[in-house]
Short mmCIF file of C-alpha atoms and ligand atoms in Angstrom, two decimals:
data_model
loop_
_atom_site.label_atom_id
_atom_site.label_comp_id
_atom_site.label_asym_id
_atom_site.label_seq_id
_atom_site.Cartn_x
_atom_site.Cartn_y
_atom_site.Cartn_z
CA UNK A 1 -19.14 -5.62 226.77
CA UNK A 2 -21.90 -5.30 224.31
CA UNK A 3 -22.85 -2.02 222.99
CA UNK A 4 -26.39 -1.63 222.73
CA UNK A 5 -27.40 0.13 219.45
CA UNK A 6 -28.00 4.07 219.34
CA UNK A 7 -28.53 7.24 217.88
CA UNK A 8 -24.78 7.54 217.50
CA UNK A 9 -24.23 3.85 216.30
CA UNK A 10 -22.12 3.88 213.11
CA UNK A 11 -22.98 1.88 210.50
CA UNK A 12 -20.64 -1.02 208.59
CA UNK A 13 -21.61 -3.51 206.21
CA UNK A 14 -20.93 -6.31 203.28
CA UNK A 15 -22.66 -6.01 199.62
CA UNK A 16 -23.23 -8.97 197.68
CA UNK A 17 -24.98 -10.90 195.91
CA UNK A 18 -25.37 -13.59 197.17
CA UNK A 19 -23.89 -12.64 200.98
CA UNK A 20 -26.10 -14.15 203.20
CA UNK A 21 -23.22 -17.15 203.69
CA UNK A 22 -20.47 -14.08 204.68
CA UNK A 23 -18.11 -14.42 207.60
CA UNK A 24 -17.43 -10.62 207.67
CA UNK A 25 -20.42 -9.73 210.15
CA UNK A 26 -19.24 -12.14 212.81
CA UNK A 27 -15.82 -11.02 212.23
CA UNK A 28 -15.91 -7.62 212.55
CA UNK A 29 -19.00 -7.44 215.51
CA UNK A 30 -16.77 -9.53 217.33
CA UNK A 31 -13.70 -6.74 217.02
CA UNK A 32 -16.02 -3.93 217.26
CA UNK A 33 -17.09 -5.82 220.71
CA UNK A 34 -13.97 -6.54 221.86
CA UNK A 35 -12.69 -2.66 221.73
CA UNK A 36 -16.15 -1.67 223.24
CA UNK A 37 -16.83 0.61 219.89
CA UNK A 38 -20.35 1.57 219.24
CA UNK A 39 -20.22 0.31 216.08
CA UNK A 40 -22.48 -2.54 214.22
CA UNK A 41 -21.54 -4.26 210.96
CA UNK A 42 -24.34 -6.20 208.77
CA UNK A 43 -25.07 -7.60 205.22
CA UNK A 44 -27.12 -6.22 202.54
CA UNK A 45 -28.31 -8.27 199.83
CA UNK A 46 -27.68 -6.15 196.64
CA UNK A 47 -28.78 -7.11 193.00
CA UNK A 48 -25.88 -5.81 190.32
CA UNK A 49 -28.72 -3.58 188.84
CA UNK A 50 -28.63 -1.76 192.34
CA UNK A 51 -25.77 -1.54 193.05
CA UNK A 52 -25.34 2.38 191.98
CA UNK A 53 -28.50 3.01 194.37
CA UNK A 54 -26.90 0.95 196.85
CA UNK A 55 -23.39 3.14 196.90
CA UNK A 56 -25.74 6.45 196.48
CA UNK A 57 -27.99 4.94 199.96
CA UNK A 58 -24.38 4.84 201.61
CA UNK A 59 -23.98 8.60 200.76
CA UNK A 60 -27.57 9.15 202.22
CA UNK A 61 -27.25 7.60 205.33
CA UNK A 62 -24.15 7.78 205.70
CA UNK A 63 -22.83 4.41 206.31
CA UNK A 64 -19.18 4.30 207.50
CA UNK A 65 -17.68 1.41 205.26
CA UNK A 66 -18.93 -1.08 203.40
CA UNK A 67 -17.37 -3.99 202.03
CA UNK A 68 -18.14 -4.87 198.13
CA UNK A 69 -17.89 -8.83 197.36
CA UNK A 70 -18.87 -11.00 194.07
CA UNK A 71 -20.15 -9.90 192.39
CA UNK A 72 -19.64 -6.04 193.35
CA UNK A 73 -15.87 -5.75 193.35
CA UNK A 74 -14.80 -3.96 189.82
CA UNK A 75 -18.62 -2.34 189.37
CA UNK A 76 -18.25 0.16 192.30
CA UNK A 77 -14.72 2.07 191.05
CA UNK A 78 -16.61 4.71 189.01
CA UNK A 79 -19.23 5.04 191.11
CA UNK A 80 -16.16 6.32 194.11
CA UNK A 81 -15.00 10.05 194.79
CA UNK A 82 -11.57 8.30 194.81
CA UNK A 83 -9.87 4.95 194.40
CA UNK A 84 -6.26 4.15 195.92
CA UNK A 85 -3.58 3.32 193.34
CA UNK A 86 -2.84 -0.20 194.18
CA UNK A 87 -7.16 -1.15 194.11
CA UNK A 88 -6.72 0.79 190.83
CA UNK A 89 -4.19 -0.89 189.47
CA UNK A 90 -5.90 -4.45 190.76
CA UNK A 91 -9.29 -3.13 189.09
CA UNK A 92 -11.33 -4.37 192.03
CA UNK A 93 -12.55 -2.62 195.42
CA UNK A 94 -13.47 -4.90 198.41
CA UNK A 95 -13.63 -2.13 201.04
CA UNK A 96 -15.11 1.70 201.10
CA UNK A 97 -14.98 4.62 203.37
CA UNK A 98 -17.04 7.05 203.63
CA UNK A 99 -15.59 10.48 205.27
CA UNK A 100 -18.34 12.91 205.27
CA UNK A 101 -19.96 11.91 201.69
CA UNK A 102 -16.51 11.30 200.27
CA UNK A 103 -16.01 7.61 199.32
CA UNK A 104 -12.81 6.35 198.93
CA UNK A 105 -12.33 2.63 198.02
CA UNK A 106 -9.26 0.49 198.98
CA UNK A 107 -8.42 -3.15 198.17
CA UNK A 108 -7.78 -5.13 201.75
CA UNK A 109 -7.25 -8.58 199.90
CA UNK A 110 -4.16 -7.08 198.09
CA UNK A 111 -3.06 -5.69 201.47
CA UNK A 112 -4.27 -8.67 203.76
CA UNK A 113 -2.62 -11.18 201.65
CA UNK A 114 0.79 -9.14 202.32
CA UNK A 115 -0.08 -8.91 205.88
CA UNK A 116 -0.49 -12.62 206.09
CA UNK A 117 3.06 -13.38 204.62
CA UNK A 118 4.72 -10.15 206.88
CA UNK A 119 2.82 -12.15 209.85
CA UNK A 120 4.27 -15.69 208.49
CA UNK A 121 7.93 -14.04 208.16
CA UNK A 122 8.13 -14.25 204.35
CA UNK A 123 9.37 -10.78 202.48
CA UNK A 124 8.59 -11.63 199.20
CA UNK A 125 11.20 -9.14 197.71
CA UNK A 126 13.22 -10.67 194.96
CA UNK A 127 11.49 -14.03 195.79
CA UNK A 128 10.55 -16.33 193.35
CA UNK A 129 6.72 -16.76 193.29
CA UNK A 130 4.48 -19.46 191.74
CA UNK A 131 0.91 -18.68 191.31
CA UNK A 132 -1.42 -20.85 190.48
CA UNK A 133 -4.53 -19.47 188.91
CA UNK A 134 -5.37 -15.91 186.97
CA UNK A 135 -9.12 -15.13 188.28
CA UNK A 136 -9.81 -12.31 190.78
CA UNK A 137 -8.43 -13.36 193.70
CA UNK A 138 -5.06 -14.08 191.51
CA UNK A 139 -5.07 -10.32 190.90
CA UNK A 140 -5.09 -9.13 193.78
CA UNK A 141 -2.11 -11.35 195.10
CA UNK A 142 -0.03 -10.92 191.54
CA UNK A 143 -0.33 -6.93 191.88
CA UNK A 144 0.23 -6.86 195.69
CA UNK A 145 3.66 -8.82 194.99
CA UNK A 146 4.58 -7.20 192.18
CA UNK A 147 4.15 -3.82 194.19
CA UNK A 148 6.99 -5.67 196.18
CA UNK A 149 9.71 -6.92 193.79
CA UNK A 150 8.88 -10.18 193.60
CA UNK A 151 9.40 -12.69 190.19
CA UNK A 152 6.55 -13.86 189.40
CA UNK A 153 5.01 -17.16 187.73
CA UNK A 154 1.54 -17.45 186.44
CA UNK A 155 0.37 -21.07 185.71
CA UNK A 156 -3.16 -21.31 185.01
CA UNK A 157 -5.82 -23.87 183.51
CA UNK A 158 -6.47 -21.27 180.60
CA UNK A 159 -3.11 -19.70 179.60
CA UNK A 160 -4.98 -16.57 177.56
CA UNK A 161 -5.89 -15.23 181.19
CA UNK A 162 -2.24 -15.77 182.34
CA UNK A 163 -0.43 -13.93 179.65
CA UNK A 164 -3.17 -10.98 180.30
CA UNK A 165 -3.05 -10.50 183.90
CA UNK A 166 0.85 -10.25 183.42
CA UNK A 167 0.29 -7.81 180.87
CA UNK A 168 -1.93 -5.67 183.53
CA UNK A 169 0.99 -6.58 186.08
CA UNK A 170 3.47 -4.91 183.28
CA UNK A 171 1.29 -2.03 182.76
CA UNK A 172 1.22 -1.72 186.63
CA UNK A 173 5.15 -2.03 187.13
CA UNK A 174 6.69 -1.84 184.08
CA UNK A 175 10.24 -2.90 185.56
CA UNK A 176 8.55 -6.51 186.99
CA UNK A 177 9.46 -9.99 186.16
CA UNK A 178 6.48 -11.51 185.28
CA UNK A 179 5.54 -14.63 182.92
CA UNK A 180 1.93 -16.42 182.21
CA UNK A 181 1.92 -19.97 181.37
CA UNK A 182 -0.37 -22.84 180.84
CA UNK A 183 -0.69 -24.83 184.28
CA UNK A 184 0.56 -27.89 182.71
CA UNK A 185 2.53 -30.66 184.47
CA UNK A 186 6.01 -29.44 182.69
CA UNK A 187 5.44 -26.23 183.43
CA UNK A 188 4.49 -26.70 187.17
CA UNK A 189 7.49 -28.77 187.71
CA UNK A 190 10.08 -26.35 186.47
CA UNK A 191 8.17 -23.34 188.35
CA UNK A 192 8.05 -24.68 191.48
CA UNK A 193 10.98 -26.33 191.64
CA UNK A 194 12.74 -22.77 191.25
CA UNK A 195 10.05 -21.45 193.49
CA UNK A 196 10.20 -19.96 196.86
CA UNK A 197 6.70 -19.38 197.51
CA UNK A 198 3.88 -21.44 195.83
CA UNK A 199 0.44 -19.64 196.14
CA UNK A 200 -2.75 -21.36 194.82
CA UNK A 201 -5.46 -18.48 194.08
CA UNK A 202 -7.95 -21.15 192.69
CA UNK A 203 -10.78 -22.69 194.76
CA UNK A 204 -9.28 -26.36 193.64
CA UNK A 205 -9.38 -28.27 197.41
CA UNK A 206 -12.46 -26.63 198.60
CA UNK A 207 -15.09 -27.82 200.56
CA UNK A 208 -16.66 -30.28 199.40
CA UNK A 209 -13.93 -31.06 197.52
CA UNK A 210 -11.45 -31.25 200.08
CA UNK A 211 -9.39 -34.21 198.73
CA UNK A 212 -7.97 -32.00 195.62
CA UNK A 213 -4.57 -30.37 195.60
CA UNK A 214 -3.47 -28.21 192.70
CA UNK A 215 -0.29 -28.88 193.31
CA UNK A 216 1.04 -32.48 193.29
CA UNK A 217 2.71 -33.72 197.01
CA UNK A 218 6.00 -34.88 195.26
CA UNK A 219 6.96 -31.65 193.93
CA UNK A 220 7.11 -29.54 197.62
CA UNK A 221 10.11 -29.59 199.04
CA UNK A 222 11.32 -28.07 202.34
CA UNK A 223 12.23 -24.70 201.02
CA UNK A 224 9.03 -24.01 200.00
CA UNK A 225 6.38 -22.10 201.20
CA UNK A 226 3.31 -22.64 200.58
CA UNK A 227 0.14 -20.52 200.96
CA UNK A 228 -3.46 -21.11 199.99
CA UNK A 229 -6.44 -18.64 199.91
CA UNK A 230 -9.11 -21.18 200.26
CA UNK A 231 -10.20 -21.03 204.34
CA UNK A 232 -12.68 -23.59 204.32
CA UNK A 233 -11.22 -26.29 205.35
CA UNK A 234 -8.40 -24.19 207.41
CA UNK A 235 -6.72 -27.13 206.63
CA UNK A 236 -7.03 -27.99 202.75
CA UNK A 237 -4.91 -31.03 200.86
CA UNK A 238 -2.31 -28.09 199.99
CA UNK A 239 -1.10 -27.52 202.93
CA UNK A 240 -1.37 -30.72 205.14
CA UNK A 241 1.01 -32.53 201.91
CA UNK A 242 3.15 -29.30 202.36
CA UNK A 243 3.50 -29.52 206.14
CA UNK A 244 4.19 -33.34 205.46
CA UNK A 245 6.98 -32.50 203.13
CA UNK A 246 8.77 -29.98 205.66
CA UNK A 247 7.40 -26.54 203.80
CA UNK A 248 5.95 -23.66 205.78
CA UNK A 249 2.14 -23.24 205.63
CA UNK A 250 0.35 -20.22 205.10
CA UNK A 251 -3.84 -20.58 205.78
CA UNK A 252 -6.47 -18.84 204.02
CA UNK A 253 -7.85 -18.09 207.40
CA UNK A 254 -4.45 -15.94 207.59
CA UNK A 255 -5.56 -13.42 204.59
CA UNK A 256 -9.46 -13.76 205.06
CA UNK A 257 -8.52 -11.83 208.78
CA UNK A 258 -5.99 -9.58 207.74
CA UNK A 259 -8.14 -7.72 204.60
CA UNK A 260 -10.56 -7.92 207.26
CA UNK A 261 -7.96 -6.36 209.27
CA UNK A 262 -7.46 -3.96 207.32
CA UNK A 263 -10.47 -2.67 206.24
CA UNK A 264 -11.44 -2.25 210.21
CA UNK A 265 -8.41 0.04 210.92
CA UNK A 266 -9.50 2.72 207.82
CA UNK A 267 -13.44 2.59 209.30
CA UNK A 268 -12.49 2.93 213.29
CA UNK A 269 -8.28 4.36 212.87
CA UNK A 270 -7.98 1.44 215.45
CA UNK A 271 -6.05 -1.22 216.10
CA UNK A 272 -7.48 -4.38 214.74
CA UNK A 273 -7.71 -7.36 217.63
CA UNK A 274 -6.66 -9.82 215.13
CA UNK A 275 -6.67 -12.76 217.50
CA UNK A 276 -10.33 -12.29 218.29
CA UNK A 277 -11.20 -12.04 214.76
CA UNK A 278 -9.37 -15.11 213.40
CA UNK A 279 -11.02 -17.10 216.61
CA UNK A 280 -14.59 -15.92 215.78
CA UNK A 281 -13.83 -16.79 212.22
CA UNK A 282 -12.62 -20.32 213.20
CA UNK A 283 -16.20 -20.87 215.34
CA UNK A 284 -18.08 -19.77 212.04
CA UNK A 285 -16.70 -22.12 210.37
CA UNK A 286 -16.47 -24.80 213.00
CA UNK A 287 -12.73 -25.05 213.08
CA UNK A 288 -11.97 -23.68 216.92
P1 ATR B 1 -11.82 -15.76 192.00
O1 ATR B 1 -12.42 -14.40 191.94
O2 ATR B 1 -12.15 -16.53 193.25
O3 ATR B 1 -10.36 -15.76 191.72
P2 ATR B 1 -12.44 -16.53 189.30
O4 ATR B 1 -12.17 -15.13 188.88
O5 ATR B 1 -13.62 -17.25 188.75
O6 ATR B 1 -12.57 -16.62 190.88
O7 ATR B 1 -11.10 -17.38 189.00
C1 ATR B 1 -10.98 -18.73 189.27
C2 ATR B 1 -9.55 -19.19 188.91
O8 ATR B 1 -9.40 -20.54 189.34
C3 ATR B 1 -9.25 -19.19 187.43
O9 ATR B 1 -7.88 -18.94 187.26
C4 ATR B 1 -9.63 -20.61 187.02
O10 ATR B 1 -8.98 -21.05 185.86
P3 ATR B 1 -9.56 -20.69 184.36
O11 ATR B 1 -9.12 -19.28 184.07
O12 ATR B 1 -8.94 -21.69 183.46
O13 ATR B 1 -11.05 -20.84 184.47
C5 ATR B 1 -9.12 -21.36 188.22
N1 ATR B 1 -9.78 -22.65 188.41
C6 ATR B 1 -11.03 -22.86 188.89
N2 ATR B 1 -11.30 -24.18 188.97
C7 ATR B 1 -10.17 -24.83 188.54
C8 ATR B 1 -9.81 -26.21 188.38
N3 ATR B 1 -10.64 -27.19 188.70
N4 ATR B 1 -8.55 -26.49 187.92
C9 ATR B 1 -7.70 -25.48 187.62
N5 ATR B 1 -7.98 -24.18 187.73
C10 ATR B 1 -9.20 -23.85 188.19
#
């Protein structure tokens, strides 16, 4: 059933700039329909120079969450009444909640991305981990492992942003096993071939580009697994050469639901329908 909107409809949303191309409104109207909550989620096109108006507008109307996406993510902290450790640590806030004029942000791509590999049976404790890539998205992941005991391996394209996200990893969790490298084909070979789980964080393989891998065919191996956060296609080079070569896949899709997830259990204190998310998502992006 379809709530129609009311006086007591509560108020979710994205923030970005550009946003108009988010999945996150059909995602979570499509949970808030499915548990019949009168609640309505939408996206709001916000410059960087507003974004302080735009948190102090939540205050004022009192939104219930919002979501804060590129280029929003690390601008927002200071402008929070409080920031939870792991988000801190990560530098970057994708989701906000608003209890009563006190916001409190939270970072659901760390947590979804864990999620994802609890759902796909993987504990990465005391794993080997290859990561491929050092931008945002490699952040989030890197901390959200390293929160779990996990040995980590940053390759990336420009080794300077490597070596300093495993210096913020370090800073994080001082006792972690963490090393940045340059993604070069040596390196790559001798990281993954120790590796347990390879995760590419880069948006090499998608769309259009969908016939690039980051990670040559010949060097997965059954043991693997392999997980990439690019969701469109579901289905990118990656992981149809893993499947090929025996390796467990892990889908984008996987950790674009689960931060969604995530940040739909601290706006409602429901359970997420996490089925009916991942299928709307799959329709949006004409994958059923
Ligand atoms: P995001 O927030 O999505 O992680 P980002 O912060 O711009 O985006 O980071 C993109 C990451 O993908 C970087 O690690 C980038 O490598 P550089 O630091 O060398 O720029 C990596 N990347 C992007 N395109 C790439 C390509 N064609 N080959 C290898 N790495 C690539």
């Amino acid at each position: 059933m379809t709530h129609s909107i009311s006086g007591q409809t509560r108020v979710c949303g994205v923030i970005g700039d550009p946003v108009e191309h988010s999945l996150s409104p059909v995602m979570h109207n499509a949970a808030f329909q499915a548990l019949d909550l009168d609640y309505v989620y939408v996206a709001f096109h916000v410059h960087r120079a507003n974004l302080a108006a735009a948190i102090s507008g939540m205050r004022a109307l009192g939104l219930r969450g919002l979501n804060a996406t590129i280029p929003h993510k690390v601008g927002v902290l200071p402008l929070l009444d409080a920031v939870d450790p792991l988000a801190r640590q990560i530098g970057a806030v994708n989701t906000i909640v608003n209890d009563e004029g006190r916001l409190t942000g939270h970072n659901t791509d760390a947590a979804g991305f864990l999620q994802a590999l609890v759902q796909n049976k993987f504990s990465p404790e005391n794993k080997n981990v290859v990561i491929i890539g050092a931008g945002g998205a490699a952040r989030a992941v890197t901390l959200a492992l390293a929160g779990r005991g996990a040995h980590l391996i940053v390759l990336n394209r420009t080794p300077q942003t490597a070596a300093d996200l495993v210096t913020r990893v370090k800073q994080a969790f001082a006792d972690s096993q963490a090393i940045g490298l340059e993604m070069s084909d040596e390196n790559l070979r001798a990281a993954v071939g120790d590796a347990d789980l390879i995760v590419n964080t880069t948006s090499v393989g998608m769309r259009p580009e969908v016939g690039l891998s980051a990670v040559p065919a010949r060097l997965i191996e059954p043991h693997h697994t392999v997980f990439d956060i690019v969701y469109s296609p579901v289905q990118t080079r990656l992981l149809r050469d893993a499947g090929l070569s025996g390796a467990r896949t892990i889908s984008g899709l996987d950790m674009l639901v689960w931060q969604g997830a995530v940040a739909f259990e601290l706006w409602t204190g429901q359970k997420a329908p996490v089925e009916i998310m991942s299928r709307a998502l799959r329709e949006a992006l004409g994958e059923k």
